[in-house]
Amino acid sequence: MAGEGDNAALPEPGAGEPSGGELPMFRGVTSLALDVKGRLTIPSRYRESLVPTGSDSLVLTADPSRCLLLYPRSSWEPIQARLMALSSFDAKIRSLQRLLVGHADDVEVDAAGRILVPPSLRRYAGLDKRVVLVGQGRKFELWDEAQWQVETAQAIAFPADGLPPELSGFSL
């Protein structure tokens, strides 16, 4: 959907975040299962950072890659504000606004540490029972396990001469 350079107007990381405390950073891959009602148990090691004390709301939305994005509300709100401040007269921007904001859903964490993944978002991402929660800095991606395996295989097969210019000279 978005071509090279199209994301220049998207929010800067940390834009609009409250200053002071350290922002959570999520990483790692966790295999999980959705229950028959479509609920997902947030791993305990992430709960406190994802849902700070006094808050029980997260934001779950669609991603163009056909996965879902799970944000702490404090990380999502500045992204939504910046995205909605862009001109809706541009068809690509309007499409991205519709996808990200139009599919965004506030999800509550219950006493057992679970969230209900709405049926429309489960259908969008093709989520059935086996899912994978993938840490991506200040958010998580939620993938169907089989589709995550396809994505991983594509990443491994990425041709060395096809690296984006931004990665020139980058070393692990």
Short mmCIF file of N, CA and C in Angstrom, two decimals:
data_model
loop_
_atom_site.label_atom_id
_atom_site.label_comp_id
_atom_site.label_asym_id
_atom_site.label_seq_id
_atom_site.Cartn_x
_atom_site.Cartn_y
_atom_site.Cartn_z
N MET A 1 0.83 -1.19 0.00
CA MET A 1 0.00 0.00 0.00
C MET A 1 0.87 1.24 0.00
N ALA A 2 1.75 1.38 0.96
CA ALA A 2 2.60 2.56 1.02
C ALA A 2 3.88 2.27 0.26
N GLY A 3 4.28 3.15 -0.61
CA GLY A 3 5.51 2.97 -1.35
C GLY A 3 6.69 3.56 -0.62
N GLU A 4 7.85 3.40 -1.22
CA GLU A 4 9.06 3.91 -0.60
C GLU A 4 8.95 5.42 -0.43
N GLY A 5 9.25 5.91 0.74
CA GLY A 5 9.20 7.33 1.03
C GLY A 5 7.83 7.81 1.48
N ASP A 6 6.79 6.98 1.34
CA ASP A 6 5.45 7.39 1.73
C ASP A 6 5.30 7.57 3.22
N ASN A 7 6.16 6.95 4.01
CA ASN A 7 6.00 7.03 5.46
C ASN A 7 6.68 8.24 6.07
N ALA A 8 7.18 9.13 5.27
CA ALA A 8 7.89 10.29 5.80
C ALA A 8 7.00 11.13 6.70
N ALA A 9 5.70 11.15 6.44
CA ALA A 9 4.79 11.98 7.23
C ALA A 9 4.20 11.25 8.42
N LEU A 10 4.54 9.98 8.59
CA LEU A 10 4.01 9.23 9.73
C LEU A 10 4.71 9.64 11.01
N PRO A 11 4.14 9.30 12.14
CA PRO A 11 4.66 9.76 13.42
C PRO A 11 6.09 9.32 13.70
N GLU A 12 6.81 10.19 14.33
CA GLU A 12 8.14 9.85 14.80
C GLU A 12 8.00 8.99 16.04
N PRO A 13 8.88 8.01 16.23
CA PRO A 13 8.81 7.22 17.46
C PRO A 13 8.90 8.12 18.68
N GLY A 14 8.00 7.92 19.59
CA GLY A 14 8.00 8.70 20.83
C GLY A 14 7.27 10.02 20.73
N ALA A 15 6.83 10.38 19.52
CA ALA A 15 6.15 11.67 19.36
C ALA A 15 4.89 11.69 20.21
N GLY A 16 4.77 12.71 21.03
CA GLY A 16 3.58 12.87 21.85
C GLY A 16 3.59 12.02 23.12
N GLU A 17 4.66 11.26 23.34
CA GLU A 17 4.72 10.43 24.54
C GLU A 17 4.99 11.31 25.75
N PRO A 18 4.43 10.94 26.88
CA PRO A 18 4.73 11.70 28.08
C PRO A 18 6.21 11.59 28.41
N SER A 19 6.80 12.68 28.83
CA SER A 19 8.20 12.62 29.21
C SER A 19 8.31 12.10 30.63
N GLY A 20 9.47 11.67 30.97
CA GLY A 20 9.66 11.16 32.33
C GLY A 20 9.99 9.69 32.30
N GLY A 21 9.03 8.85 32.60
CA GLY A 21 9.26 7.42 32.73
C GLY A 21 9.77 6.77 31.46
N GLU A 22 10.36 5.63 31.64
CA GLU A 22 10.91 4.88 30.52
C GLU A 22 9.78 4.20 29.75
N LEU A 23 9.85 4.26 28.44
CA LEU A 23 8.85 3.62 27.60
C LEU A 23 9.14 2.13 27.50
N PRO A 24 8.09 1.32 27.48
CA PRO A 24 8.32 -0.13 27.36
C PRO A 24 8.87 -0.48 25.99
N MET A 25 9.73 -1.48 25.96
CA MET A 25 10.27 -2.00 24.70
C MET A 25 9.98 -3.49 24.68
N PHE A 26 9.22 -3.92 23.69
CA PHE A 26 8.82 -5.31 23.58
C PHE A 26 9.64 -6.00 22.50
N ARG A 27 10.10 -7.20 22.80
CA ARG A 27 10.84 -7.99 21.83
C ARG A 27 10.59 -9.46 22.11
N GLY A 28 10.90 -10.28 21.15
CA GLY A 28 10.73 -11.70 21.31
C GLY A 28 9.49 -12.21 20.61
N VAL A 29 9.45 -13.53 20.43
CA VAL A 29 8.33 -14.21 19.78
C VAL A 29 7.75 -15.20 20.77
N THR A 30 6.44 -15.13 20.98
CA THR A 30 5.76 -16.02 21.91
C THR A 30 4.61 -16.70 21.20
N SER A 31 4.61 -18.03 21.21
CA SER A 31 3.50 -18.80 20.64
C SER A 31 2.39 -18.89 21.68
N LEU A 32 1.17 -18.60 21.24
CA LEU A 32 0.01 -18.59 22.12
C LEU A 32 -1.18 -19.23 21.42
N ALA A 33 -2.26 -19.38 22.15
CA ALA A 33 -3.49 -19.93 21.57
C ALA A 33 -4.65 -19.01 21.89
N LEU A 34 -5.52 -18.82 20.91
CA LEU A 34 -6.78 -18.14 21.14
C LEU A 34 -7.74 -19.18 21.68
N ASP A 35 -8.55 -18.81 22.68
CA ASP A 35 -9.54 -19.77 23.16
C ASP A 35 -10.75 -19.75 22.23
N VAL A 36 -11.74 -20.57 22.51
CA VAL A 36 -12.90 -20.70 21.62
C VAL A 36 -13.69 -19.40 21.48
N LYS A 37 -13.57 -18.50 22.44
CA LYS A 37 -14.25 -17.21 22.37
C LYS A 37 -13.42 -16.13 21.69
N GLY A 38 -12.18 -16.47 21.29
CA GLY A 38 -11.31 -15.50 20.64
C GLY A 38 -10.50 -14.68 21.62
N ARG A 39 -10.33 -15.18 22.85
CA ARG A 39 -9.54 -14.45 23.85
C ARG A 39 -8.09 -14.91 23.80
N LEU A 40 -7.22 -13.97 24.08
CA LEU A 40 -5.77 -14.19 24.08
C LEU A 40 -5.24 -13.80 25.44
N THR A 41 -4.47 -14.68 26.06
CA THR A 41 -3.85 -14.36 27.34
C THR A 41 -2.53 -13.64 27.09
N ILE A 42 -2.42 -12.43 27.61
CA ILE A 42 -1.18 -11.67 27.49
C ILE A 42 -0.16 -12.31 28.43
N PRO A 43 1.03 -12.68 27.92
CA PRO A 43 2.03 -13.29 28.80
C PRO A 43 2.33 -12.38 29.99
N SER A 44 2.44 -12.99 31.16
CA SER A 44 2.63 -12.21 32.40
C SER A 44 3.86 -11.32 32.34
N ARG A 45 4.91 -11.74 31.64
CA ARG A 45 6.13 -10.93 31.60
C ARG A 45 5.93 -9.60 30.88
N TYR A 46 4.86 -9.48 30.08
CA TYR A 46 4.60 -8.24 29.35
C TYR A 46 3.48 -7.41 29.97
N ARG A 47 2.69 -7.99 30.83
CA ARG A 47 1.46 -7.32 31.30
C ARG A 47 1.71 -5.97 31.95
N GLU A 48 2.65 -5.89 32.87
CA GLU A 48 2.86 -4.63 33.60
C GLU A 48 3.31 -3.51 32.66
N SER A 49 4.17 -3.83 31.69
CA SER A 49 4.62 -2.80 30.74
C SER A 49 3.55 -2.46 29.73
N LEU A 50 2.79 -3.45 29.31
CA LEU A 50 1.77 -3.24 28.30
C LEU A 50 0.55 -2.54 28.87
N VAL A 51 0.20 -2.91 30.09
CA VAL A 51 -0.97 -2.34 30.75
C VAL A 51 -0.53 -1.81 32.11
N PRO A 52 -0.04 -0.57 32.17
CA PRO A 52 0.44 -0.01 33.43
C PRO A 52 -0.66 0.01 34.50
N THR A 53 -0.24 0.00 35.74
CA THR A 53 -1.19 0.05 36.85
C THR A 53 -2.13 1.22 36.68
N GLY A 54 -3.41 0.98 36.90
CA GLY A 54 -4.41 2.03 36.76
C GLY A 54 -5.02 2.09 35.37
N SER A 55 -4.50 1.29 34.44
CA SER A 55 -5.04 1.25 33.09
C SER A 55 -5.34 -0.20 32.75
N ASP A 56 -6.38 -0.42 31.99
CA ASP A 56 -6.65 -1.79 31.57
C ASP A 56 -7.02 -1.84 30.10
N SER A 57 -6.71 -0.78 29.37
CA SER A 57 -7.10 -0.69 27.97
C SER A 57 -5.90 -0.71 27.05
N LEU A 58 -6.03 -1.47 25.99
CA LEU A 58 -5.04 -1.54 24.93
C LEU A 58 -5.74 -1.19 23.62
N VAL A 59 -4.97 -0.97 22.57
CA VAL A 59 -5.55 -0.71 21.26
C VAL A 59 -5.03 -1.80 20.32
N LEU A 60 -5.97 -2.43 19.64
CA LEU A 60 -5.68 -3.48 18.67
C LEU A 60 -6.17 -2.99 17.32
N THR A 61 -5.32 -3.07 16.29
CA THR A 61 -5.72 -2.59 14.97
C THR A 61 -5.12 -3.45 13.88
N ALA A 62 -5.58 -3.23 12.66
CA ALA A 62 -5.11 -3.96 11.48
C ALA A 62 -3.80 -3.36 10.99
N ASP A 63 -2.99 -4.20 10.38
CA ASP A 63 -1.74 -3.78 9.75
C ASP A 63 -1.82 -4.18 8.27
N PRO A 64 -1.23 -3.40 7.36
CA PRO A 64 -1.28 -3.76 5.94
C PRO A 64 -0.70 -5.15 5.63
N SER A 65 0.15 -5.69 6.49
CA SER A 65 0.75 -7.00 6.28
C SER A 65 -0.18 -8.15 6.64
N ARG A 66 -1.41 -7.84 7.04
CA ARG A 66 -2.42 -8.83 7.43
C ARG A 66 -2.14 -9.48 8.77
N CYS A 67 -1.48 -8.72 9.63
CA CYS A 67 -1.36 -9.11 11.03
C CYS A 67 -2.10 -8.03 11.82
N LEU A 68 -2.12 -8.16 13.13
CA LEU A 68 -2.72 -7.14 13.97
C LEU A 68 -1.62 -6.46 14.77
N LEU A 69 -1.86 -5.22 15.14
CA LEU A 69 -0.92 -4.46 15.97
C LEU A 69 -1.57 -4.23 17.32
N LEU A 70 -0.82 -4.48 18.38
CA LEU A 70 -1.31 -4.31 19.75
C LEU A 70 -0.44 -3.27 20.43
N TYR A 71 -1.08 -2.17 20.83
CA TYR A 71 -0.38 -1.04 21.44
C TYR A 71 -0.88 -0.77 22.85
N PRO A 72 0.02 -0.34 23.73
CA PRO A 72 -0.48 0.31 24.95
C PRO A 72 -1.18 1.59 24.48
N ARG A 73 -2.25 1.97 25.14
CA ARG A 73 -2.99 3.16 24.72
C ARG A 73 -2.08 4.38 24.63
N SER A 74 -1.15 4.53 25.57
CA SER A 74 -0.28 5.71 25.58
C SER A 74 0.63 5.75 24.35
N SER A 75 0.95 4.62 23.76
CA SER A 75 1.75 4.61 22.54
C SER A 75 0.91 4.82 21.30
N TRP A 76 -0.34 4.36 21.32
CA TRP A 76 -1.22 4.47 20.16
C TRP A 76 -1.75 5.89 19.94
N GLU A 77 -2.15 6.58 21.00
CA GLU A 77 -2.84 7.86 20.84
C GLU A 77 -2.05 8.90 20.05
N PRO A 78 -0.74 9.07 20.29
CA PRO A 78 -0.01 10.05 19.46
C PRO A 78 0.09 9.62 17.99
N ILE A 79 0.15 8.31 17.74
CA ILE A 79 0.19 7.83 16.36
C ILE A 79 -1.13 8.16 15.67
N GLN A 80 -2.23 7.88 16.34
CA GLN A 80 -3.54 8.18 15.76
C GLN A 80 -3.69 9.68 15.52
N ALA A 81 -3.27 10.48 16.47
CA ALA A 81 -3.40 11.94 16.32
C ALA A 81 -2.60 12.44 15.11
N ARG A 82 -1.39 11.96 14.95
CA ARG A 82 -0.56 12.40 13.82
C ARG A 82 -1.12 11.90 12.49
N LEU A 83 -1.58 10.66 12.49
CA LEU A 83 -2.15 10.09 11.27
C LEU A 83 -3.40 10.85 10.84
N MET A 84 -4.27 11.17 11.80
CA MET A 84 -5.50 11.87 11.48
C MET A 84 -5.27 13.35 11.15
N ALA A 85 -4.11 13.89 11.50
CA ALA A 85 -3.79 15.28 11.16
C ALA A 85 -3.33 15.41 9.71
N LEU A 86 -3.02 14.28 9.06
CA LEU A 86 -2.60 14.31 7.67
C LEU A 86 -3.81 14.55 6.77
N SER A 87 -3.56 15.03 5.58
CA SER A 87 -4.64 15.37 4.65
C SER A 87 -5.37 14.12 4.16
N SER A 88 -6.67 14.11 4.36
CA SER A 88 -7.48 12.99 3.86
C SER A 88 -7.82 13.18 2.37
N PHE A 89 -7.32 14.24 1.76
CA PHE A 89 -7.52 14.43 0.32
C PHE A 89 -6.56 13.57 -0.49
N ASP A 90 -5.52 13.06 0.15
CA ASP A 90 -4.59 12.15 -0.52
C ASP A 90 -5.15 10.74 -0.35
N ALA A 91 -5.38 10.05 -1.46
CA ALA A 91 -6.03 8.73 -1.43
C ALA A 91 -5.22 7.70 -0.62
N LYS A 92 -3.90 7.73 -0.72
CA LYS A 92 -3.08 6.76 0.02
C LYS A 92 -3.17 7.01 1.52
N ILE A 93 -3.14 8.27 1.91
CA ILE A 93 -3.26 8.62 3.33
C ILE A 93 -4.64 8.23 3.84
N ARG A 94 -5.67 8.56 3.07
CA ARG A 94 -7.03 8.22 3.48
C ARG A 94 -7.19 6.70 3.63
N SER A 95 -6.61 5.93 2.73
CA SER A 95 -6.68 4.47 2.84
C SER A 95 -5.99 3.98 4.11
N LEU A 96 -4.85 4.55 4.42
CA LEU A 96 -4.13 4.16 5.63
C LEU A 96 -4.91 4.56 6.88
N GLN A 97 -5.51 5.75 6.86
CA GLN A 97 -6.35 6.18 7.98
C GLN A 97 -7.51 5.21 8.18
N ARG A 98 -8.14 4.82 7.09
CA ARG A 98 -9.27 3.88 7.18
C ARG A 98 -8.82 2.55 7.77
N LEU A 99 -7.68 2.07 7.31
CA LEU A 99 -7.20 0.78 7.78
C LEU A 99 -6.82 0.84 9.25
N LEU A 100 -5.93 1.75 9.60
CA LEU A 100 -5.39 1.77 10.95
C LEU A 100 -6.36 2.31 11.99
N VAL A 101 -6.98 3.44 11.72
CA VAL A 101 -7.89 4.04 12.69
C VAL A 101 -9.27 3.41 12.60
N GLY A 102 -9.71 3.12 11.39
CA GLY A 102 -11.02 2.53 11.21
C GLY A 102 -11.14 1.14 11.83
N HIS A 103 -10.05 0.40 11.85
CA HIS A 103 -10.07 -0.94 12.45
C HIS A 103 -9.63 -0.94 13.91
N ALA A 104 -9.17 0.18 14.41
CA ALA A 104 -8.68 0.24 15.80
C ALA A 104 -9.82 -0.05 16.77
N ASP A 105 -9.51 -0.86 17.75
CA ASP A 105 -10.51 -1.24 18.74
C ASP A 105 -9.85 -1.19 20.12
N ASP A 106 -10.54 -0.56 21.06
CA ASP A 106 -10.07 -0.58 22.44
C ASP A 106 -10.40 -1.95 23.01
N VAL A 107 -9.40 -2.62 23.55
CA VAL A 107 -9.62 -3.93 24.15
C VAL A 107 -9.23 -3.87 25.62
N GLU A 108 -10.08 -4.44 26.44
CA GLU A 108 -9.86 -4.43 27.89
C GLU A 108 -9.17 -5.71 28.32
N VAL A 109 -8.30 -5.59 29.29
CA VAL A 109 -7.63 -6.76 29.86
C VAL A 109 -8.48 -7.21 31.05
N ASP A 110 -8.90 -8.48 31.03
CA ASP A 110 -9.73 -8.97 32.13
C ASP A 110 -8.86 -9.40 33.31
N ALA A 111 -9.49 -9.86 34.39
CA ALA A 111 -8.78 -10.24 35.61
C ALA A 111 -7.80 -11.38 35.38
N ALA A 112 -8.03 -12.19 34.34
CA ALA A 112 -7.13 -13.31 34.03
C ALA A 112 -6.01 -12.90 33.07
N GLY A 113 -5.94 -11.61 32.72
CA GLY A 113 -4.89 -11.13 31.82
C GLY A 113 -5.18 -11.40 30.35
N ARG A 114 -6.45 -11.56 30.01
CA ARG A 114 -6.84 -11.87 28.64
C ARG A 114 -7.47 -10.67 27.96
N ILE A 115 -7.33 -10.64 26.63
CA ILE A 115 -8.06 -9.66 25.81
C ILE A 115 -8.92 -10.44 24.83
N LEU A 116 -10.03 -9.86 24.45
CA LEU A 116 -10.89 -10.45 23.42
C LEU A 116 -10.49 -9.83 22.09
N VAL A 117 -10.05 -10.66 21.15
CA VAL A 117 -9.73 -10.18 19.81
C VAL A 117 -11.05 -10.16 19.04
N PRO A 118 -11.52 -8.98 18.64
CA PRO A 118 -12.82 -8.89 17.97
C PRO A 118 -12.87 -9.77 16.72
N PRO A 119 -14.04 -10.35 16.46
CA PRO A 119 -14.19 -11.25 15.30
C PRO A 119 -13.74 -10.61 13.97
N SER A 120 -14.05 -9.35 13.76
CA SER A 120 -13.67 -8.70 12.50
C SER A 120 -12.16 -8.65 12.34
N LEU A 121 -11.44 -8.40 13.42
CA LEU A 121 -9.97 -8.37 13.35
C LEU A 121 -9.41 -9.78 13.22
N ARG A 122 -10.04 -10.76 13.87
CA ARG A 122 -9.59 -12.16 13.69
C ARG A 122 -9.72 -12.57 12.24
N ARG A 123 -10.84 -12.21 11.61
CA ARG A 123 -11.03 -12.54 10.19
C ARG A 123 -10.00 -11.82 9.32
N TYR A 124 -9.78 -10.54 9.58
CA TYR A 124 -8.84 -9.75 8.79
C TYR A 124 -7.45 -10.40 8.78
N ALA A 125 -6.98 -10.83 9.95
CA ALA A 125 -5.63 -11.39 10.06
C ALA A 125 -5.59 -12.91 9.89
N GLY A 126 -6.75 -13.52 9.65
CA GLY A 126 -6.80 -14.97 9.46
C GLY A 126 -6.42 -15.74 10.71
N LEU A 127 -6.76 -15.20 11.89
CA LEU A 127 -6.39 -15.85 13.14
C LEU A 127 -7.39 -16.95 13.46
N ASP A 128 -6.85 -18.11 13.80
CA ASP A 128 -7.70 -19.22 14.19
C ASP A 128 -7.39 -19.57 15.63
N LYS A 129 -6.61 -20.59 15.86
CA LYS A 129 -6.29 -20.99 17.23
C LYS A 129 -4.84 -20.66 17.59
N ARG A 130 -3.90 -21.11 16.79
CA ARG A 130 -2.48 -20.91 17.06
C ARG A 130 -2.03 -19.55 16.53
N VAL A 131 -1.52 -18.71 17.42
CA VAL A 131 -1.07 -17.37 17.05
C VAL A 131 0.32 -17.12 17.62
N VAL A 132 0.94 -16.07 17.14
CA VAL A 132 2.27 -15.68 17.59
C VAL A 132 2.25 -14.19 17.93
N LEU A 133 2.75 -13.85 19.10
CA LEU A 133 2.87 -12.47 19.54
C LEU A 133 4.33 -12.08 19.35
N VAL A 134 4.58 -11.06 18.53
CA VAL A 134 5.94 -10.68 18.15
C VAL A 134 6.22 -9.26 18.64
N GLY A 135 7.20 -9.13 19.54
CA GLY A 135 7.58 -7.82 20.04
C GLY A 135 8.23 -6.99 18.95
N GLN A 136 7.78 -5.75 18.83
CA GLN A 136 8.30 -4.82 17.82
C GLN A 136 8.55 -3.45 18.44
N GLY A 137 9.35 -3.43 19.48
CA GLY A 137 9.64 -2.15 20.12
C GLY A 137 8.52 -1.72 21.04
N ARG A 138 7.76 -0.69 20.64
CA ARG A 138 6.69 -0.16 21.50
C ARG A 138 5.32 -0.76 21.20
N LYS A 139 5.31 -1.83 20.40
CA LYS A 139 4.04 -2.50 20.10
C LYS A 139 4.33 -3.99 19.87
N PHE A 140 3.25 -4.73 19.74
CA PHE A 140 3.34 -6.13 19.36
C PHE A 140 2.63 -6.33 18.04
N GLU A 141 3.09 -7.30 17.27
CA GLU A 141 2.35 -7.79 16.13
C GLU A 141 1.73 -9.12 16.55
N LEU A 142 0.51 -9.37 16.12
CA LEU A 142 -0.18 -10.62 16.40
C LEU A 142 -0.44 -11.30 15.06
N TRP A 143 0.17 -12.47 14.86
CA TRP A 143 0.13 -13.20 13.60
C TRP A 143 -0.53 -14.56 13.78
N ASP A 144 -1.18 -15.04 12.73
CA ASP A 144 -1.52 -16.44 12.64
C ASP A 144 -0.18 -17.19 12.58
N GLU A 145 -0.07 -18.28 13.33
CA GLU A 145 1.21 -18.97 13.43
C GLU A 145 1.74 -19.44 12.07
N ALA A 146 0.88 -20.00 11.23
CA ALA A 146 1.32 -20.48 9.91
C ALA A 146 1.79 -19.31 9.04
N GLN A 147 1.07 -18.19 9.09
CA GLN A 147 1.47 -17.03 8.30
C GLN A 147 2.79 -16.45 8.82
N TRP A 148 3.00 -16.49 10.13
CA TRP A 148 4.26 -16.02 10.70
C TRP A 148 5.42 -16.87 10.16
N GLN A 149 5.21 -18.16 10.03
CA GLN A 149 6.26 -19.04 9.48
C GLN A 149 6.60 -18.64 8.04
N VAL A 150 5.58 -18.27 7.26
CA VAL A 150 5.80 -17.81 5.88
C VAL A 150 6.61 -16.51 5.90
N GLU A 151 6.22 -15.57 6.76
CA GLU A 151 6.94 -14.29 6.87
C GLU A 151 8.40 -14.51 7.26
N THR A 152 8.62 -15.41 8.20
CA THR A 152 9.98 -15.71 8.65
C THR A 152 10.80 -16.32 7.52
N ALA A 153 10.22 -17.25 6.77
CA ALA A 153 10.92 -17.87 5.65
C ALA A 153 11.29 -16.82 4.60
N GLN A 154 10.40 -15.86 4.35
CA GLN A 154 10.71 -14.80 3.39
C GLN A 154 11.84 -13.91 3.89
N ALA A 155 11.86 -13.64 5.19
CA ALA A 155 12.93 -12.80 5.75
C ALA A 155 14.28 -13.50 5.64
N ILE A 156 14.28 -14.80 5.86
CA ILE A 156 15.53 -15.57 5.76
C ILE A 156 16.04 -15.59 4.33
N ALA A 157 15.12 -15.63 3.36
CA ALA A 157 15.49 -15.70 1.95
C ALA A 157 15.75 -14.33 1.34
N PHE A 158 15.73 -13.28 2.13
CA PHE A 158 15.91 -11.91 1.62
C PHE A 158 17.25 -11.80 0.91
N PRO A 159 17.27 -11.42 -0.36
CA PRO A 159 18.53 -11.35 -1.10
C PRO A 159 19.44 -10.24 -0.57
N ALA A 160 20.70 -10.57 -0.39
CA ALA A 160 21.67 -9.61 0.16
C ALA A 160 21.77 -8.35 -0.70
N ASP A 161 21.64 -8.49 -2.03
CA ASP A 161 21.76 -7.32 -2.90
C ASP A 161 20.46 -6.51 -2.94
N GLY A 162 19.42 -6.97 -2.27
CA GLY A 162 18.16 -6.27 -2.29
C GLY A 162 17.89 -5.49 -1.02
N LEU A 163 18.91 -5.27 -0.20
CA LEU A 163 18.72 -4.53 1.04
C LEU A 163 18.37 -3.07 0.77
N PRO A 164 17.46 -2.51 1.56
CA PRO A 164 17.14 -1.09 1.39
C PRO A 164 18.38 -0.23 1.65
N PRO A 165 18.49 0.90 0.97
CA PRO A 165 19.67 1.76 1.15
C PRO A 165 19.86 2.22 2.60
N GLU A 166 18.77 2.30 3.38
CA GLU A 166 18.89 2.71 4.79
C GLU A 166 19.72 1.73 5.60
N LEU A 167 19.85 0.48 5.11
CA LEU A 167 20.62 -0.53 5.84
C LEU A 167 22.07 -0.63 5.36
N SER A 168 22.46 0.23 4.42
CA SER A 168 23.81 0.21 3.93
C SER A 168 24.79 0.48 5.09
N GLY A 169 25.71 -0.43 5.28
CA GLY A 169 26.70 -0.28 6.34
C GLY A 169 26.20 -0.75 7.70
N PHE A 170 24.97 -1.18 7.80
CA PHE A 170 24.42 -1.66 9.08
C PHE A 170 25.00 -3.03 9.39
N SER A 171 25.35 -3.22 10.64
CA SER A 171 25.93 -4.48 11.07
C SER A 171 25.27 -4.96 12.32
N LEU A 172 25.11 -6.26 12.44
CA LEU A 172 24.54 -6.84 13.67
C LEU A 172 25.66 -7.28 14.58
#
